[in-house]
GROMACS .gro file of C-alpha atoms in nm:
model
  321
    1MET     CA    1  -0.714  -0.646  -2.718
    2ARG     CA    2  -0.978  -0.376  -2.679
    3ARG     CA    3  -0.925  -0.149  -2.380
    4ARG     CA    4  -1.187  -0.207  -2.114
    5HIS     CA    5  -1.413   0.080  -2.012
    6ALA     CA    6  -1.274   0.265  -1.710
    7LEU     CA    7  -1.469   0.257  -1.386
    8ASP     CA    8  -1.348   0.595  -1.259
    9GLU     CA    9  -1.620   0.828  -1.139
   10PRO     CA   10  -1.658   1.148  -0.934
   11LEU     CA   11  -1.583   1.094  -0.567
   12PRO     CA   12  -1.877   1.076  -0.326
   13ASP     CA   13  -1.915   1.337  -0.056
   14LEU     CA   14  -1.677   1.240   0.225
   15THR     CA   15  -1.767   1.520   0.466
   16GLY     CA   16  -1.725   1.401   0.824
   17ARG     CA   17  -1.520   1.094   0.726
   18LEU     CA   18  -1.178   1.023   0.877
   19ALA     CA   19  -0.908   0.884   0.649
   20VAL     CA   20  -0.548   0.781   0.709
   21VAL     CA   21  -0.308   0.772   0.413
   22THR     CA   22   0.040   0.637   0.476
   23GLY     CA   23   0.334   0.781   0.284
   24ALA     CA   24   0.127   1.088   0.196
   25ASN     CA   25   0.415   1.334   0.164
   26SER     CA   26   0.481   1.259  -0.204
   27GLY     CA   27   0.378   1.060  -0.510
   28LEU     CA   28   0.070   0.843  -0.498
   29GLY     CA   29   0.001   0.909  -0.131
   30LEU     CA   30   0.001   1.284  -0.185
   31GLU     CA   31  -0.248   1.250  -0.469
   32VAL     CA   32  -0.474   1.017  -0.271
   33ALA     CA   33  -0.469   1.246   0.034
   34GLY     CA   34  -0.551   1.547  -0.183
   35ALA     CA   35  -0.840   1.369  -0.352
   36LEU     CA   36  -0.994   1.251  -0.025
   37ALA     CA   37  -0.959   1.595   0.135
   38GLY     CA   38  -1.101   1.754  -0.178
   39ALA     CA   39  -1.411   1.539  -0.130
   40GLY     CA   40  -1.450   1.668   0.226
   41ALA     CA   41  -1.270   1.410   0.441
   42HIS     CA   42  -1.044   1.485   0.734
   43VAL     CA   43  -0.719   1.322   0.621
   44VAL     CA   44  -0.433   1.219   0.845
   45MET     CA   45  -0.123   1.223   0.627
   46THR     CA   46   0.159   1.009   0.760
   47ALA     CA   47   0.527   1.057   0.678
   48ARG     CA   48   0.857   0.941   0.822
   49ASP     CA   49   0.987   1.299   0.796
   50ALA     CA   50   0.750   1.544   0.965
   51ARG     CA   51   0.903   1.840   0.781
   52LYS     CA   52   0.838   1.682   0.442
   53GLY     CA   53   0.490   1.599   0.560
   54GLU     CA   54   0.419   1.961   0.649
   55ASP     CA   55   0.555   2.076   0.313
   56ALA     CA   56   0.318   1.831   0.143
   57ARG     CA   57   0.027   1.948   0.355
   58ARG     CA   58   0.089   2.310   0.255
   59ALA     CA   59   0.106   2.208  -0.110
   60LEU     CA   60  -0.231   2.037  -0.084
   61LEU     CA   61  -0.386   2.334   0.095
   62GLU     CA   62  -0.303   2.541  -0.210
   63ARG     CA   63  -0.549   2.320  -0.397
   64SER     CA   64  -0.814   2.443  -0.150
   65PRO     CA   65  -0.952   2.107  -0.036
   66ARG     CA   66  -1.293   2.105   0.125
   67GLY     CA   67  -1.176   1.877   0.402
   68THR     CA   68  -0.893   1.918   0.650
   69LEU     CA   69  -0.541   1.780   0.663
   70ALA     CA   70  -0.318   1.679   0.954
   71VAL     CA   71   0.034   1.536   0.952
   72ARG     CA   72   0.154   1.258   1.182
   73SER     CA   73   0.490   1.085   1.198
   74LEU     CA   74   0.490   0.716   1.114
   75ASP     CA   75   0.775   0.486   1.019
   76LEU     CA   76   0.644   0.151   0.899
   77ALA     CA   77   0.994   0.008   0.936
   78SER     CA   78   0.954   0.034   1.315
   79LEU     CA   79   0.687  -0.158   1.504
   80ASP     CA   80   0.734   0.083   1.794
   81SER     CA   81   0.641   0.369   1.562
   82VAL     CA   82   0.340   0.174   1.433
   83HIS     CA   83   0.218   0.105   1.787
   84SER     CA   84   0.272   0.467   1.888
   85PHE     CA   85   0.080   0.606   1.591
   86ALA     CA   86  -0.207   0.361   1.634
   87GLY     CA   87  -0.221   0.430   2.007
   88VAL     CA   88  -0.254   0.805   1.958
   89LEU     CA   89  -0.523   0.764   1.693
   90ALA     CA   90  -0.714   0.514   1.906
   91ALA     CA   91  -0.698   0.745   2.208
   92GLU     CA   92  -0.884   1.011   2.011
   93GLY     CA   93  -1.182   0.775   2.003
   94ARG     CA   94  -1.294   0.863   1.652
   95PRO     CA   95  -1.413   0.598   1.406
   96LEU     CA   96  -1.174   0.543   1.114
   97ASP     CA   97  -1.358   0.532   0.782
   98ILE     CA   98  -1.072   0.484   0.534
   99LEU     CA   99  -0.722   0.343   0.574
  100VAL     CA  100  -0.499   0.358   0.266
  101ASN     CA  101  -0.183   0.152   0.312
  102ASN     CA  102   0.029   0.326   0.050
  103ALA     CA  103   0.381   0.381   0.186
  104GLY     CA  104   0.659   0.150   0.077
  105VAL     CA  105   1.012   0.106  -0.053
  106MET     CA  106   1.120  -0.053  -0.380
  107ALA     CA  107   1.409  -0.284  -0.464
  108VAL     CA  108   1.658  -0.142  -0.215
  109PRO     CA  109   1.982  -0.262  -0.380
  110GLU     CA  110   2.160  -0.388  -0.071
  111ARG     CA  111   2.016  -0.587   0.215
  112ARG     CA  112   1.907  -0.359   0.497
  113GLU     CA  113   1.711  -0.424   0.815
  114THR     CA  114   1.426  -0.251   0.991
  115ALA     CA  115   1.448  -0.146   1.355
  116ASP     CA  116   1.301  -0.487   1.439
  117GLY     CA  117   1.555  -0.687   1.239
  118PHE     CA  118   1.336  -0.766   0.937
  119GLU     CA  119   1.457  -0.725   0.582
  120LEU     CA  120   1.367  -0.365   0.497
  121GLN     CA  121   1.123  -0.428   0.212
  122LEU     CA  122   0.937  -0.704   0.394
  123GLY     CA  123   0.914  -0.493   0.709
  124THR     CA  124   0.811  -0.168   0.541
  125ASN     CA  125   0.590  -0.292   0.260
  126HIS     CA  126   0.404  -0.572   0.434
  127LEU     CA  127   0.467  -0.631   0.804
  128GLY     CA  128   0.430  -0.265   0.900
  129PRO     CA  129   0.095  -0.221   0.719
  130PHE     CA  130  -0.025  -0.558   0.851
  131ALA     CA  131   0.045  -0.448   1.208
  132LEU     CA  132  -0.101  -0.101   1.153
  133THR     CA  133  -0.426  -0.237   1.014
  134GLY     CA  134  -0.461  -0.483   1.299
  135LEU     CA  135  -0.399  -0.220   1.564
  136LEU     CA  136  -0.650   0.015   1.399
  137LEU     CA  137  -0.912  -0.255   1.360
  138PRO     CA  138  -1.124  -0.137   1.658
  139ALA     CA  139  -1.135   0.218   1.514
  140LEU     CA  140  -1.224   0.079   1.172
  141ARG     CA  141  -1.499  -0.141   1.313
  142ALA     CA  142  -1.648   0.163   1.487
  143ALA     CA  143  -1.713   0.328   1.148
  144ASP     CA  144  -2.033   0.275   0.952
  145ALA     CA  145  -1.870   0.142   0.635
  146PRO     CA  146  -1.494   0.111   0.691
  147ARG     CA  147  -1.263   0.064   0.395
  148VAL     CA  148  -0.903  -0.065   0.389
  149VAL     CA  149  -0.695  -0.024   0.073
  150SER     CA  150  -0.372  -0.216   0.017
  151THR     CA  151  -0.132  -0.101  -0.253
  152ALA     CA  152   0.019  -0.375  -0.466
  153SER     CA  153   0.210  -0.350  -0.796
  154PHE     CA  154   0.192  -0.495  -1.146
  155VAL     CA  155   0.525  -0.668  -1.069
  156ALA     CA  156   0.332  -0.891  -0.826
  157GLN     CA  157   0.245  -1.095  -1.134
  158ARG     CA  158   0.592  -1.247  -1.103
  159GLY     CA  159   0.593  -1.261  -0.723
  160ARG     CA  160   0.646  -1.577  -0.523
  161ILE     CA  161   0.556  -1.643  -0.161
  162THR     CA  162   0.691  -1.933   0.042
  163ARG     CA  163   0.719  -1.990   0.414
  164ALA     CA  164   1.092  -1.924   0.385
  165SER     CA  165   1.029  -1.590   0.214
  166LEU     CA  166   0.823  -1.475   0.514
  167SER     CA  167   1.023  -1.638   0.791
  168ASP     CA  168   1.227  -1.437   1.038
  169SER     CA  169   1.496  -1.705   1.031
  170SER     CA  170   1.544  -1.636   0.660
  171VAL     CA  171   1.533  -1.260   0.709
  172ASN     CA  172   1.786  -1.261   0.987
  173GLY     CA  173   1.997  -1.546   0.855
  174SER     CA  174   2.232  -1.596   0.565
  175SER     CA  175   1.948  -1.658   0.321
  176VAL     CA  176   1.732  -1.350   0.280
  177ASN     CA  177   1.365  -1.414   0.207
  178GLY     CA  178   1.442  -1.743   0.037
  179TRP     CA  179   1.692  -1.587  -0.205
  180ALA     CA  180   2.068  -1.619  -0.161
  181PRO     CA  181   2.236  -1.398  -0.253
  182TYR     CA  182   1.996  -1.116  -0.182
  183ASP     CA  183   1.778  -1.033  -0.485
  184PRO     CA  184   1.614  -0.692  -0.427
  185TRP     CA  185   1.362  -0.725  -0.710
  186ALA     CA  186   1.255  -1.074  -0.612
  187VAL     CA  187   1.195  -0.954  -0.257
  188TYR     CA  188   1.005  -0.649  -0.382
  189ARG     CA  189   0.781  -0.863  -0.603
  190MET     CA  190   0.714  -1.093  -0.308
  191THR     CA  191   0.616  -0.805  -0.078
  192LYS     CA  192   0.379  -0.659  -0.337
  193LEU     CA  193   0.219  -0.998  -0.386
  194ALA     CA  194   0.188  -1.020  -0.007
  195ASN     CA  195   0.000  -0.687  -0.009
  196LEU     CA  196  -0.258  -0.833  -0.247
  197VAL     CA  197  -0.284  -1.162  -0.060
  198PHE     CA  198  -0.330  -0.970   0.266
  199ALA     CA  199  -0.613  -0.761   0.118
  200ARG     CA  200  -0.798  -1.069  -0.004
  201GLU     CA  201  -0.745  -1.258   0.322
  202LEU     CA  202  -0.854  -0.957   0.529
  203GLN     CA  203  -1.183  -0.951   0.339
  204ALA     CA  204  -1.234  -1.324   0.391
  205ARG     CA  205  -1.165  -1.296   0.764
  206SER     CA  206  -1.387  -0.990   0.797
  207ASP     CA  207  -1.670  -1.177   0.631
  208ALA     CA  208  -1.620  -1.477   0.858
  209ALA     CA  209  -1.585  -1.277   1.181
  210GLY     CA  210  -1.837  -1.002   1.107
  211TRP     CA  211  -1.590  -0.714   1.123
  212GLY     CA  212  -1.783  -0.520   0.859
  213LEU     CA  213  -1.475  -0.418   0.659
  214THR     CA  214  -1.442  -0.371   0.286
  215SER     CA  215  -1.084  -0.463   0.199
  216VAL     CA  216  -0.969  -0.372  -0.150
  217ALA     CA  217  -0.632  -0.385  -0.330
  218ALA     CA  218  -0.510  -0.156  -0.606
  219HIS     CA  219  -0.199  -0.098  -0.810
  220PRO     CA  220  -0.088   0.219  -0.992
  221GLY     CA  221   0.060   0.066  -1.305
  222PHE     CA  222   0.387   0.227  -1.410
  223SER     CA  223   0.372   0.566  -1.239
  224THR     CA  224   0.645   0.826  -1.215
  225THR     CA  225   0.699   0.883  -0.843
  226SER     CA  226   0.988   0.911  -0.600
  227LEU     CA  227   0.973   0.538  -0.525
  228ALA     CA  228   1.259   0.455  -0.761
  229VAL     CA  229   1.471   0.738  -0.625
  230ASN     CA  230   1.419   0.612  -0.270
  231GLY     CA  231   1.475   0.251  -0.376
  232PRO     CA  232   1.712   0.123  -0.643
  233LEU     CA  233   1.852   0.470  -0.720
  234GLN     CA  234   1.925   0.544  -0.352
  235GLY     CA  235   1.866   0.917  -0.371
  236ARG     CA  236   2.005   0.974  -0.722
  237ARG     CA  237   1.787   1.147  -0.975
  238LEU     CA  238   1.643   0.966  -1.276
  239PRO     CA  239   1.839   1.042  -1.595
  240GLY     CA  240   1.645   1.277  -1.822
  241TRP     CA  241   1.584   1.016  -2.091
  242THR     CA  242   1.461   0.765  -1.831
  243HIS     CA  243   1.215   1.016  -1.693
  244SER     CA  244   1.086   1.092  -2.044
  245LEU     CA  245   1.051   0.721  -2.120
  246SER     CA  246   0.862   0.660  -1.797
  247LEU     CA  247   0.613   0.931  -1.891
  248LEU     CA  248   0.574   0.782  -2.240
  249VAL     CA  249   0.521   0.423  -2.123
  250GLY     CA  250   0.372   0.503  -1.784
  251GLN     CA  251   0.175   0.786  -1.631
  252SER     CA  252   0.183   1.062  -1.373
  253ALA     CA  253   0.137   1.007  -1.001
  254ALA     CA  254  -0.206   1.173  -1.026
  255ASP     CA  255  -0.319   0.921  -1.287
  256GLY     CA  256  -0.149   0.633  -1.107
  257ALA     CA  257  -0.342   0.712  -0.789
  258ARG     CA  258  -0.679   0.665  -0.960
  259PRO     CA  259  -0.714   0.293  -0.877
  260GLN     CA  260  -0.636   0.362  -0.510
  261ILE     CA  261  -0.888   0.645  -0.499
  262PHE     CA  262  -1.151   0.425  -0.664
  263ALA     CA  263  -1.076   0.145  -0.417
  264ALA     CA  264  -1.102   0.383  -0.123
  265THR     CA  265  -1.425   0.558  -0.217
  266SER     CA  266  -1.635   0.398  -0.488
  267PRO     CA  267  -1.950   0.208  -0.393
  268ARG     CA  268  -1.869  -0.011  -0.694
  269ALA     CA  269  -1.539  -0.132  -0.546
  270VAL     CA  270  -1.588  -0.495  -0.447
  271GLY     CA  271  -1.459  -0.634  -0.119
  272GLY     CA  272  -1.161  -0.856  -0.193
  273GLY     CA  273  -1.131  -0.693  -0.536
  274TYR     CA  274  -0.817  -0.575  -0.713
  275TYR     CA  275  -0.801  -0.267  -0.937
  276GLY     CA  276  -0.544  -0.119  -1.172
  277PRO     CA  277  -0.507   0.064  -1.508
  278ASN     CA  278  -0.685  -0.058  -1.822
  279GLY     CA  279  -0.398   0.002  -2.067
  280TRP     CA  280  -0.138  -0.232  -2.218
  281ARG     CA  281  -0.006  -0.470  -1.951
  282GLU     CA  282  -0.189  -0.256  -1.693
  283LEU     CA  283   0.085   0.007  -1.710
  284ARG     CA  284  -0.139   0.310  -1.752
  285GLY     CA  285  -0.498   0.419  -1.812
  286GLY     CA  286  -0.830   0.437  -1.636
  287THR     CA  287  -0.932   0.208  -1.351
  288VAL     CA  288  -1.059  -0.145  -1.411
  289ALA     CA  289  -1.055  -0.479  -1.230
  290ALA     CA  290  -0.692  -0.595  -1.247
  291LEU     CA  291  -0.560  -0.938  -1.331
  292VAL     CA  292  -0.501  -1.137  -1.011
  293PRO     CA  293  -0.158  -1.307  -1.016
  294GLU     CA  294  -0.144  -1.684  -0.997
  295GLY     CA  295   0.064  -1.652  -0.681
  296ALA     CA  296  -0.232  -1.494  -0.501
  297LEU     CA  297  -0.454  -1.789  -0.593
  298GLU     CA  298  -0.234  -2.068  -0.459
  299PRO     CA  299  -0.401  -2.290  -0.197
  300GLU     CA  300  -0.341  -2.180   0.162
  301VAL     CA  301  -0.131  -1.876   0.063
  302GLY     CA  302  -0.368  -1.645   0.253
  303GLU     CA  303  -0.341  -1.851   0.571
  304LEU     CA  304   0.038  -1.866   0.531
  305VAL     CA  305   0.077  -1.490   0.492
  306TRP     CA  306  -0.162  -1.421   0.779
  307SER     CA  307  -0.017  -1.665   1.031
  308GLU     CA  308   0.344  -1.569   0.960
  309SER     CA  309   0.261  -1.199   0.976
  310GLU     CA  310   0.089  -1.239   1.313
  311ARG     CA  311   0.384  -1.439   1.442
  312LEU     CA  312   0.645  -1.191   1.324
  313THR     CA  313   0.467  -0.872   1.430
  314GLY     CA  314   0.299  -1.003   1.743
  315VAL     CA  315  -0.025  -0.835   1.631
  316LYS     CA  316  -0.326  -1.066   1.664
  317TYR     CA  317  -0.635  -0.933   1.495
  318GLY     CA  318  -0.873  -1.118   1.724
  319ALA     CA  319  -0.706  -0.972   2.031
  320SER     CA  320  -0.695  -0.618   1.888
  321ALA     CA  321  -1.061  -0.627   1.789
   0.00000   0.00000   0.00000
């Protein structure tokens, strides 16, 4: 199959724009934050570890971005942390132009819970960003052309969402997210599919309610980041041969961030759209419209994800708007 022409283009001038990038202390988030700041935006970089966030901020400053960078603590595995972060940002009274929901965990090998009792991947990858976006909705609506980017994954192609996989009774019971025993990759695929479904449903609801948002999803293909180290490897380094193979088959974090950057900034990014690499199986390459998984097209899946997410997080978008 012939490779499709990449859509990547120089970033527009973002001077005066406010952007929030979650998980910006490393990997894709670091690259996205640097790109937005380089185009003139004021970027709020979030990190669970403030020290690592400051180290990342200093690294980006060495690239001499035109914009400015600030670091804020945010743990998406804690709804208290999400509320606190959103409250501080809202109190500043500044319109939010770009929100990039990037932070996440991958295939944590043993079942773990968030501070709120959710399975860790569900809580961090989906419920935390869902709550954050809802709480920041007033700030987003105050901007002229607000953009929300949700980060999915090519593994979402094999994802499956059911009511049981989103239900707190499954998360806190003997069956975890519809899989017993716990299957970390199945849960990860489900949460990444949920990110895409959320992005599409957010656009549909914005259109219906007149929120004025452009909601876009993107995935980085197979990118070499710290996600595996913080997930299935649990802090252990990648073996040398594995790292070399990942660079051969996949791509760097800088290249992997291109679809997110396109989704966050390009006037050609379509609301409700999904973008990823244009190479073999969407593992690497320039940015193009990505293949939408069948699981994201199932009838009522958007309503299911939305209603269960509101119920579990207690964040109601109508009330927060």
